[in-house]
Tab-separated table of C-alpha atoms in Angstrom:
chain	number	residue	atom	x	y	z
L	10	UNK	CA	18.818	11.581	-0.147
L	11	UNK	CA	21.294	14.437	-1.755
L	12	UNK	CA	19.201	17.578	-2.311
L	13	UNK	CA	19.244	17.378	-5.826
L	14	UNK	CA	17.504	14.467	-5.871
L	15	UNK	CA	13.711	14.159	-6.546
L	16	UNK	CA	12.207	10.919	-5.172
L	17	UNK	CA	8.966	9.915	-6.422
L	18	UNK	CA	8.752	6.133	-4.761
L	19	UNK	CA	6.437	6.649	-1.449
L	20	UNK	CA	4.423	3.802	-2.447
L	21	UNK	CA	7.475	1.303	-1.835
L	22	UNK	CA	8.414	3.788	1.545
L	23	UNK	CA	7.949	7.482	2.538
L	24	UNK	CA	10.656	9.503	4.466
L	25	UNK	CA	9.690	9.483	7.744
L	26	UNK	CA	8.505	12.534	9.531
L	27	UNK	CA	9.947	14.695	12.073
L	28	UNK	CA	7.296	14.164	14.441
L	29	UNK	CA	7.940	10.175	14.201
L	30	UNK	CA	11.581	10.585	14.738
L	31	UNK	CA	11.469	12.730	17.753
L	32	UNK	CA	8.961	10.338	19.389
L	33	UNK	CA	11.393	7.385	18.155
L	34	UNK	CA	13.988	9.016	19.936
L	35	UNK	CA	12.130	10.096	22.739
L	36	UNK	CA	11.100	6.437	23.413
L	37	UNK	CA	14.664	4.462	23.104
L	38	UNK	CA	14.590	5.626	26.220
L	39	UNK	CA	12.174	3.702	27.633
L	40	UNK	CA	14.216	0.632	27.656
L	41	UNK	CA	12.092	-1.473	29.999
L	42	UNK	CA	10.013	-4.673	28.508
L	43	UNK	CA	6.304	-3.429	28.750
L	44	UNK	CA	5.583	-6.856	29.904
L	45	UNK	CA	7.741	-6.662	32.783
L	46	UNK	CA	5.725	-6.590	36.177
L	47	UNK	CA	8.221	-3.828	38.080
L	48	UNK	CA	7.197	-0.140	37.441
L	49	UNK	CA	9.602	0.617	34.742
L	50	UNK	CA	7.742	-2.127	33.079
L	51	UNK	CA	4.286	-0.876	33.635
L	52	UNK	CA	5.412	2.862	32.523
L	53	UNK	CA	6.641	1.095	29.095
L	54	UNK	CA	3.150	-0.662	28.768
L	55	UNK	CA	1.317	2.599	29.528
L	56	UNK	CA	2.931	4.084	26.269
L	57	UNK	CA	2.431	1.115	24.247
L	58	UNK	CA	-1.114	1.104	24.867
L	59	UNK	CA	-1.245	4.921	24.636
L	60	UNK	CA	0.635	4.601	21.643
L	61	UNK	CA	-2.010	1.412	20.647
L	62	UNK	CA	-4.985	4.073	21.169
L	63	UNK	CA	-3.888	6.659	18.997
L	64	UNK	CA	-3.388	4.379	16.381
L	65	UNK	CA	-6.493	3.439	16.467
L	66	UNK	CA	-8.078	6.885	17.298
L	67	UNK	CA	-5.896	7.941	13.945
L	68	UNK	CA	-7.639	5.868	11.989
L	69	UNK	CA	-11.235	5.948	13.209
L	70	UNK	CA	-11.426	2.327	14.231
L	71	UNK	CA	-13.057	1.529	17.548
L	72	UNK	CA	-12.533	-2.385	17.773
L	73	UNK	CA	-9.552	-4.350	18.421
L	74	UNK	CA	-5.740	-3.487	17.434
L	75	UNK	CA	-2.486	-5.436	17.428
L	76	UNK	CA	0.755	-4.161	16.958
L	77	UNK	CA	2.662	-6.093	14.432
L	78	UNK	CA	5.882	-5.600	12.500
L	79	UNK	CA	4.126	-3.943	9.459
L	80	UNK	CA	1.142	-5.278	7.001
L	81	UNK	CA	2.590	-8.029	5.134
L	82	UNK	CA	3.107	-9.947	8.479
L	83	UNK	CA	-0.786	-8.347	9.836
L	84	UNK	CA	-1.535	-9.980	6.643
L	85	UNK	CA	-0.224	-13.416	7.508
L	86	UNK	CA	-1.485	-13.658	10.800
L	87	UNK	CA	-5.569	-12.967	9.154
L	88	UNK	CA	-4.610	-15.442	6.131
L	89	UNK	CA	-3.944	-17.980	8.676
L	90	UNK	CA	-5.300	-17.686	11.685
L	91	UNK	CA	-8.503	-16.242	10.935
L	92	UNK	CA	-11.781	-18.831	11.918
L	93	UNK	CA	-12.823	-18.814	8.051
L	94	UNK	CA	-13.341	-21.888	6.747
L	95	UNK	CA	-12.402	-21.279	2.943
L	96	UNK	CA	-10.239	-18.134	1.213
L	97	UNK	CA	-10.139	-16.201	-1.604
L	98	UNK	CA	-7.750	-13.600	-2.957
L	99	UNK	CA	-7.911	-11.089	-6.123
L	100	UNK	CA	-5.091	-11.758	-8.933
L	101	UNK	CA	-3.993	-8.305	-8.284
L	102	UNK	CA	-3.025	-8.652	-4.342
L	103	UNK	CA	0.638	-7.989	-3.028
L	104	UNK	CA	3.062	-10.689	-3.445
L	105	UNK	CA	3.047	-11.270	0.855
L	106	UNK	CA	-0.474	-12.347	0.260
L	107	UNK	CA	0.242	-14.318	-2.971
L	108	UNK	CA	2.699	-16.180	-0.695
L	109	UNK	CA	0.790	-17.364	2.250
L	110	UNK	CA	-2.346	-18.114	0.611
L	111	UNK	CA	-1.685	-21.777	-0.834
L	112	UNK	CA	-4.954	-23.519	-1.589
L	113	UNK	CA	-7.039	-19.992	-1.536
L	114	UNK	CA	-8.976	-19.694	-4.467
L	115	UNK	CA	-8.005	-16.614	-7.332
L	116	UNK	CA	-10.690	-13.736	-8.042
L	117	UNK	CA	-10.336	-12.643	-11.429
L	118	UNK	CA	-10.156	-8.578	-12.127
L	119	UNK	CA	-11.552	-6.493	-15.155
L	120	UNK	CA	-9.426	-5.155	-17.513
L	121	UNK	CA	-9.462	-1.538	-14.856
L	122	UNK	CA	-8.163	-3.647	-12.304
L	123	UNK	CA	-10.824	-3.860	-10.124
L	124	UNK	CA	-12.493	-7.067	-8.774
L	125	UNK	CA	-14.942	-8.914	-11.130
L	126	UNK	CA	-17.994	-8.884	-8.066
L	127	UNK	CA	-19.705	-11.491	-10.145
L	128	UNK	CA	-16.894	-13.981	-10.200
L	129	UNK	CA	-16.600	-13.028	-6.456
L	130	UNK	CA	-20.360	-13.833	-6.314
L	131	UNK	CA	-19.530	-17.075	-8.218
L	132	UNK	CA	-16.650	-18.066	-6.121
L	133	UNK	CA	-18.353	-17.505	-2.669
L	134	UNK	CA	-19.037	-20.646	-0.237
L	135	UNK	CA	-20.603	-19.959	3.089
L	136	UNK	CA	-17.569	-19.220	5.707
L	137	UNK	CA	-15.518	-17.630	3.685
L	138	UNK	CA	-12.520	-15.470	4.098
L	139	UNK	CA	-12.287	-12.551	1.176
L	140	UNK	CA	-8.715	-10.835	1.211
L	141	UNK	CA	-8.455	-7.162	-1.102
L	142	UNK	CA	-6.369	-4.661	-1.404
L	143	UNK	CA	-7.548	-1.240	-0.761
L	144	UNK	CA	-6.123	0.417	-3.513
L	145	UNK	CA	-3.178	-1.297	-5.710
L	146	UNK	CA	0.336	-0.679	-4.854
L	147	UNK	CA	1.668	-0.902	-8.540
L	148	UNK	CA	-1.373	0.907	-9.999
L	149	UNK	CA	-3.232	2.734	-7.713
L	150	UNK	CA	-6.269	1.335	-8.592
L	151	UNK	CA	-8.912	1.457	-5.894
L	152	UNK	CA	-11.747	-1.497	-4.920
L	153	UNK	CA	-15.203	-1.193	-4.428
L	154	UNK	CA	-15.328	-2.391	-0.572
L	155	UNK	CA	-18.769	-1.256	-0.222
L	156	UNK	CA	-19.880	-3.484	-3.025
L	157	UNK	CA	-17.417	-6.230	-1.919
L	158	UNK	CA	-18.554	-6.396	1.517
L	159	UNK	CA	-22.326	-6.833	0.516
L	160	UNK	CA	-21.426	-9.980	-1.400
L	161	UNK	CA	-19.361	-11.312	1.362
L	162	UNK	CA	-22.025	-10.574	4.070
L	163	UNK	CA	-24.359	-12.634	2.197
L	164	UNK	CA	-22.352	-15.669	2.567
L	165	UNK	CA	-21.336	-15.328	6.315
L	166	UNK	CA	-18.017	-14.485	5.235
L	167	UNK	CA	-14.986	-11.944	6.684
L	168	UNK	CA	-13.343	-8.854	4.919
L	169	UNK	CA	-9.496	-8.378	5.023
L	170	UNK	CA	-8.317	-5.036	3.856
L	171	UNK	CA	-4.927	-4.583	2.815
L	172	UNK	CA	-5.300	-0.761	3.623
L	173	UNK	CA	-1.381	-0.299	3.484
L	174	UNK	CA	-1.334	2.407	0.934
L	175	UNK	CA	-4.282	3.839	2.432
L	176	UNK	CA	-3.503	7.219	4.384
L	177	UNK	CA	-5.270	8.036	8.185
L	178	UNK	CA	-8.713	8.688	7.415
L	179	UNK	CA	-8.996	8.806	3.903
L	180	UNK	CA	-11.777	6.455	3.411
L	181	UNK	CA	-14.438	5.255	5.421
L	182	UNK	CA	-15.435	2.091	3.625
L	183	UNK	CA	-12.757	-0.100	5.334
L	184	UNK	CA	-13.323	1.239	8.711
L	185	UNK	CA	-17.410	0.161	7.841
L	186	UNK	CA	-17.447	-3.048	6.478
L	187	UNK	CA	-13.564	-5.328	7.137
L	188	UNK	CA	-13.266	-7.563	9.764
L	189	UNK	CA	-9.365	-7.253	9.257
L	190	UNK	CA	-7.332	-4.347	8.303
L	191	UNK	CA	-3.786	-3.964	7.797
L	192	UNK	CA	-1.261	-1.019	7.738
L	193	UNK	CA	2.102	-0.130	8.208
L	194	UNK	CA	4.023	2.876	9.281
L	195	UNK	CA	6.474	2.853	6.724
L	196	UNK	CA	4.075	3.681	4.334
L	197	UNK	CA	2.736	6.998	6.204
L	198	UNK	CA	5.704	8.860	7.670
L	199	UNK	CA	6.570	6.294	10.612
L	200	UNK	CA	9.335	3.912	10.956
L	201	UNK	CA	10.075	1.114	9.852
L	202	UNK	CA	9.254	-2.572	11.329
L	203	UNK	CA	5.436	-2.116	12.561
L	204	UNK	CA	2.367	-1.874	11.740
L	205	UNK	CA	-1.008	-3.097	12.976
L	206	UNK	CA	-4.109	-5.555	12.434
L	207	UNK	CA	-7.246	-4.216	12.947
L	208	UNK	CA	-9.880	-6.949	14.128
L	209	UNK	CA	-13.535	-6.110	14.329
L	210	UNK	CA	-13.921	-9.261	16.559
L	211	UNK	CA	-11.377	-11.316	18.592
L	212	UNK	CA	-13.591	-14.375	18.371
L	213	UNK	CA	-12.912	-14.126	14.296
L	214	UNK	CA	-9.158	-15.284	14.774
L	215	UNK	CA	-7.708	-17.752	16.358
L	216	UNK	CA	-4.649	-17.052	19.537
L	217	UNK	CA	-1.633	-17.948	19.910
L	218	UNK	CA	0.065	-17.332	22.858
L	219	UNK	CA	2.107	-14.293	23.985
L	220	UNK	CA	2.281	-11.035	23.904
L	221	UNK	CA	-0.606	-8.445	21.480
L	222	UNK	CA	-3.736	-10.457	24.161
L	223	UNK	CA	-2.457	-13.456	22.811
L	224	UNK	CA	-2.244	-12.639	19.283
L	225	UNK	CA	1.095	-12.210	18.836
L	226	UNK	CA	4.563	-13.246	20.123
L	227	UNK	CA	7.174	-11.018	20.961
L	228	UNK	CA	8.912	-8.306	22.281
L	229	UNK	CA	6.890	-5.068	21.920
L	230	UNK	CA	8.068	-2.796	19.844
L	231	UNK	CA	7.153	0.400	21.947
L	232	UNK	CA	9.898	3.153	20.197
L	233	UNK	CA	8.242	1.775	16.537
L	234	UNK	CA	4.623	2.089	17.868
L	235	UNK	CA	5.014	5.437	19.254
L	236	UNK	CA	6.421	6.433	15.928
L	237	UNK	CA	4.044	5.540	14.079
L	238	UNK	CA	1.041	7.435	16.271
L	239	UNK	CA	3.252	10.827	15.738
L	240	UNK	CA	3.283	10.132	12.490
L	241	UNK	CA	-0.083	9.563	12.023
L	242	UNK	CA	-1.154	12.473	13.846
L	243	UNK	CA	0.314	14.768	11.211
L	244	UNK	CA	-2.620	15.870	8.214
L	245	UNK	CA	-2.009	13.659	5.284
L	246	UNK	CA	-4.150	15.670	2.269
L	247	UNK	CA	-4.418	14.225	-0.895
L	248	UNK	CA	-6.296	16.612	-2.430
L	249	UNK	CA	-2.515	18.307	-3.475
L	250	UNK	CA	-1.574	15.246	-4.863
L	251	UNK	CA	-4.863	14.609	-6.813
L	252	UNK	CA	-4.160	17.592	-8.445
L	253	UNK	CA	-0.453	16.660	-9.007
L	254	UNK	CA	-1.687	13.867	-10.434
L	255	UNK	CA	-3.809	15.253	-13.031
L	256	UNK	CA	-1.080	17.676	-14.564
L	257	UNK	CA	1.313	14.280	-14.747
L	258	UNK	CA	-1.559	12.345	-16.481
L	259	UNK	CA	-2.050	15.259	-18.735
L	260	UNK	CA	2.013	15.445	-19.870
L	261	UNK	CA	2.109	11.378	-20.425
L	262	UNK	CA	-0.786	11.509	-22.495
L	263	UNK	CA	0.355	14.491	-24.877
L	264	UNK	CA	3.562	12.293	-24.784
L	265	UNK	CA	1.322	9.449	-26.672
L	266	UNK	CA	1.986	7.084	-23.164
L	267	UNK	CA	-0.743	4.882	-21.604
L	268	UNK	CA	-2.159	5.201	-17.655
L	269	UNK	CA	-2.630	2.150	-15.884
L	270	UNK	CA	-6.174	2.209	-14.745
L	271	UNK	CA	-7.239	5.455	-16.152
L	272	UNK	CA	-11.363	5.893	-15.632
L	273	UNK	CA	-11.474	4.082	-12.429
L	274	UNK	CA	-11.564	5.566	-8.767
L	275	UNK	CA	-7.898	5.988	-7.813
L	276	UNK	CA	-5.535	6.571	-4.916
L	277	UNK	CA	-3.737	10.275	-6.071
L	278	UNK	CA	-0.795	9.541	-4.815
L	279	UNK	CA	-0.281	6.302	-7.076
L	280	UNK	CA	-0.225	5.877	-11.022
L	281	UNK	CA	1.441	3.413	-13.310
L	282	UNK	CA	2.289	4.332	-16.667
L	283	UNK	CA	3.270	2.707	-19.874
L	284	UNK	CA	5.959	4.520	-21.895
L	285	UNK	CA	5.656	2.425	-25.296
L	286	UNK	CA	8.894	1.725	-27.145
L	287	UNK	CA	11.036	1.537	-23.652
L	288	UNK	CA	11.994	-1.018	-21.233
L	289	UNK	CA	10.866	-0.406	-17.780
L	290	UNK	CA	14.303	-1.256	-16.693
L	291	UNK	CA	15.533	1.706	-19.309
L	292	UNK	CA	13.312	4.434	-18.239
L	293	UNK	CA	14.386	2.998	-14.281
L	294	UNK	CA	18.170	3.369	-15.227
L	295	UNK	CA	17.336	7.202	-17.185
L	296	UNK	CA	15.560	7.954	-14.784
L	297	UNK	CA	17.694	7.365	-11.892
L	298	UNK	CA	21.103	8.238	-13.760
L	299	UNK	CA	18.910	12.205	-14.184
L	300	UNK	CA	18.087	12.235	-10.457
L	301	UNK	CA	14.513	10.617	-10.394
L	302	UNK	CA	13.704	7.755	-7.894
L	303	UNK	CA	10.787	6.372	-9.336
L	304	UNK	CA	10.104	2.058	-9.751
L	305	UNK	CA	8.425	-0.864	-11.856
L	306	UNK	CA	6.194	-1.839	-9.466
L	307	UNK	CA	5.830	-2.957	-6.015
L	308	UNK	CA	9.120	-2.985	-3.861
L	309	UNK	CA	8.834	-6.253	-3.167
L	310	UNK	CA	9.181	-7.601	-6.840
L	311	UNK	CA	10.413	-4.717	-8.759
L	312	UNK	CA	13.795	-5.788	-7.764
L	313	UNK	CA	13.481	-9.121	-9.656
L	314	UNK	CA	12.121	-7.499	-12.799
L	315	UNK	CA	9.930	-10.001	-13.594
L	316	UNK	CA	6.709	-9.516	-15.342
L	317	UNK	CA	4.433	-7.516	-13.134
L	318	UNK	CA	1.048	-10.308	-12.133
L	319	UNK	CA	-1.030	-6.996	-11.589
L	320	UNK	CA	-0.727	-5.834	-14.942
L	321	UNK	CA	-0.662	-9.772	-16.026
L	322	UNK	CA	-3.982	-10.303	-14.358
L	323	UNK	CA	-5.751	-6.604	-16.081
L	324	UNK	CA	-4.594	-8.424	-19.788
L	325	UNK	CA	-1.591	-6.603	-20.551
L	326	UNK	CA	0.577	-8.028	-22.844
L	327	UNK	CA	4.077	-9.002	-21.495
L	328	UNK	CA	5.493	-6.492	-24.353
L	329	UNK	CA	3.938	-4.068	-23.113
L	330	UNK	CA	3.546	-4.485	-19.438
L	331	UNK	CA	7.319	-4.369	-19.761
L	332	UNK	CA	7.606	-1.000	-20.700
L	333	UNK	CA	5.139	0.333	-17.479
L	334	UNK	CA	6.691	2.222	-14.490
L	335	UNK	CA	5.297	3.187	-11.008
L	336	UNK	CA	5.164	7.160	-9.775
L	337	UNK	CA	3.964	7.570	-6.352
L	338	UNK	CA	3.762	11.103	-4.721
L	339	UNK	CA	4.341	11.791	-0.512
L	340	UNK	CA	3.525	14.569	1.222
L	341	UNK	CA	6.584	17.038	-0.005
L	342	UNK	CA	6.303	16.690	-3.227
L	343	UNK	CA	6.095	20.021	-5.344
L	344	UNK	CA	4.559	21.002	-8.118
L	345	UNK	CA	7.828	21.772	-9.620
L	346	UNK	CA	9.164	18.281	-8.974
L	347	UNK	CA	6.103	17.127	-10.898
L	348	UNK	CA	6.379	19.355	-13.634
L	349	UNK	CA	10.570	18.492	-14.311
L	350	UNK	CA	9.441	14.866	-13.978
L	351	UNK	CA	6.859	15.547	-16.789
L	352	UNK	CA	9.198	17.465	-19.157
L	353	UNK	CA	11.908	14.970	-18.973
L	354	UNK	CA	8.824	11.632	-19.628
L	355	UNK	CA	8.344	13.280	-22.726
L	356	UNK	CA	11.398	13.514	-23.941
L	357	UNK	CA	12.299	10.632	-23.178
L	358	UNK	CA	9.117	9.305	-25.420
L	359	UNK	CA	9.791	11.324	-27.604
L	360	UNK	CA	13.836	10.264	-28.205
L	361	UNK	CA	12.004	6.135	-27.635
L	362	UNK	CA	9.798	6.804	-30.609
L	363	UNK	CA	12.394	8.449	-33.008
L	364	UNK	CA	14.841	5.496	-31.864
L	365	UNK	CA	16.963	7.603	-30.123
L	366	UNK	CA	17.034	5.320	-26.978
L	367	UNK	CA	17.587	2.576	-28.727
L	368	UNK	CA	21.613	2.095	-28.248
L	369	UNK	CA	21.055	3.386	-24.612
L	370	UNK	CA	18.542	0.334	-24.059
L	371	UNK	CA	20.816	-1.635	-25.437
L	372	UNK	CA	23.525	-0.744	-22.843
């Protein structure tokens, strides 16, 4: 990224840390298949499963851990392999659950974003399989898991956490009360191309074959997993981006804008906010063209443009979900990235209210 450059998108992916780059390096080295038999091979699986450990250790979770390619496909394999005998999903989940879960019934949200636990209550049938995110990825918004969990206990049911915006550590509700977790290194600091299920009990999902116990197929991906332990080995506090966050909420609503989910127990480091009078794609294009990397929405469907089902599913209108953008904060960023970003939002307002964007929309 050139220096002058201010890049405000670590929800979609994070720059990855020093720490996870050395230990990349470090372990291209170690060319041999950890599921060779001859002692190269058995020094490769000895890092994997180190690497395996801290991952876990990094996390707090003392069950079960796979290594997978990152969370959409950790995702997959609990969708459908897990021994439930029904599944549900909120409206709000990430599009890599929206597209494996044909036949899975649809949780409705409240207007904050949050599950509706009495529709959940509603919806329940003994066996079931209950898939949330831990905190949005286009809003930030976080779900009661405690309260979610309850319900689903009472039916006999599993827990699947989409905990891929959720840093080492930074809540203990997950680790308490999912069957199934899943996370990704990009996310945090590590590389790209794995991430991990977390599985309270083996018996809960059903094997394939292969390498991960029999969980998964393939070639190990030992330089990616040691990666990501480094990089979750390095503090992630998000008590400096809580208060990052605050001064940006403060700026977009002396600007007259609108936060996404405002009043309801958040992630810091992600907010969504509506900037009325401008496209999303216009503020993306402003943005960008004045050296700020910021996005619509979720990585994987920001790129299309298309209405946003998140904000669809919390009763926005499509006018004026249209006009909402994503900032997400990572560890490096200052408070004097925050407060340029905030000077330049309300001008632009400003110029979108007095028409002065108007020909530049247009464009």
């Amino acid at each position: 990224m050139a220096p002058d450059r201010i890049y405000l998108d670590h929800a979609a992916t994070t720059p990855m840390l020093p720490q996870a780059v050395l230990a990349v390096k470090d372990a291209m080295l170690r060319w041999a298949n950890p599921s060779s038999p001859h002692s190269e091979g058995r020094a490769a699986r000895a890092a994997l499963e180190d690497a395996r450990h801290r991952i876990a250790a990094a996390y707090g979770w003392p069950h079960e851990l796979i290594l997978t390619s990152g969370a959409s496909e950790s995702l997959y394999i609990a969708l459908r392999r897990s021994m439930a005998k029904h599944r549900l999903i909120t409206a709000v989940e990430h599009d890599s659950v929206l597209r494996h879960s044909e036949g899975a019934g649809v949780l409705a949200v409240r207007p904050t974003g949050q599950v509706d636990l009495d529709a959940l209550r509603a919806a329940m049938q003994p066996g079931t399989l209950v898939c949330v995110q831990w905190a949005n990825s286009e809003t930030g918004v976080k779900q009661p898991i405690e309260s979610i969990a309850r319900i689903v206990r009472e039916f006999g049911g599993l827990l699947l956490v989409d905990a891929a915006q959720m840093p080492a550590r930074a809540d203990d509700a997950p680790l308490l009360y999912a069957d199934f977790i899943a996370v990704s290194a990009h996310k945090r600091g590590g590389p790209p191309g794995i991430g991990a299920l977390m599985i309270r009990d083996f018996a809960t999902l059903l094997p394939v074959g292969g390498q991960e116990k029999g969980y998964r197929a393939g070639t190990e991906n030992l330089p990616g997993a040691l990666g990501y332990a480094a990089a979750l080995e390095v503090p992630e506090p998000l008590e400096p981006l809580r208060d990052l966050r605050r001064k940006l909420d403060f700026a977009v609503e002396q600007a007259g804008g609108t936060i996404v989910g405002y009043g309801v127990e958040n992630t810091p480091a992600i907010r969504a906010y509506r900037m009325p009078g401008l496209s999303a794609a216009a503020q993306l294009i402003r943005f960008d063209l004045a050296g700020y990397a910021v996005s619509a929405g979720s990585a994987c469907s920001s790129g299309s443009m298309r209405p946003s089902h998140v904000l669809t599913a919390m009763g926005w209108q499509e006018s004026e979900l249209r006009e909402v953008i994503r900032v997400s904060f990572g560890r490096k960023t200052s408070k004097e990235e925050t407060h340029a970003f905030a000077k330049l939002w309300q001008n632009m307002a400003q110029s979108a209210r007095h028409g002065g964007l108007q020909a530049f929309e247009r464009t």
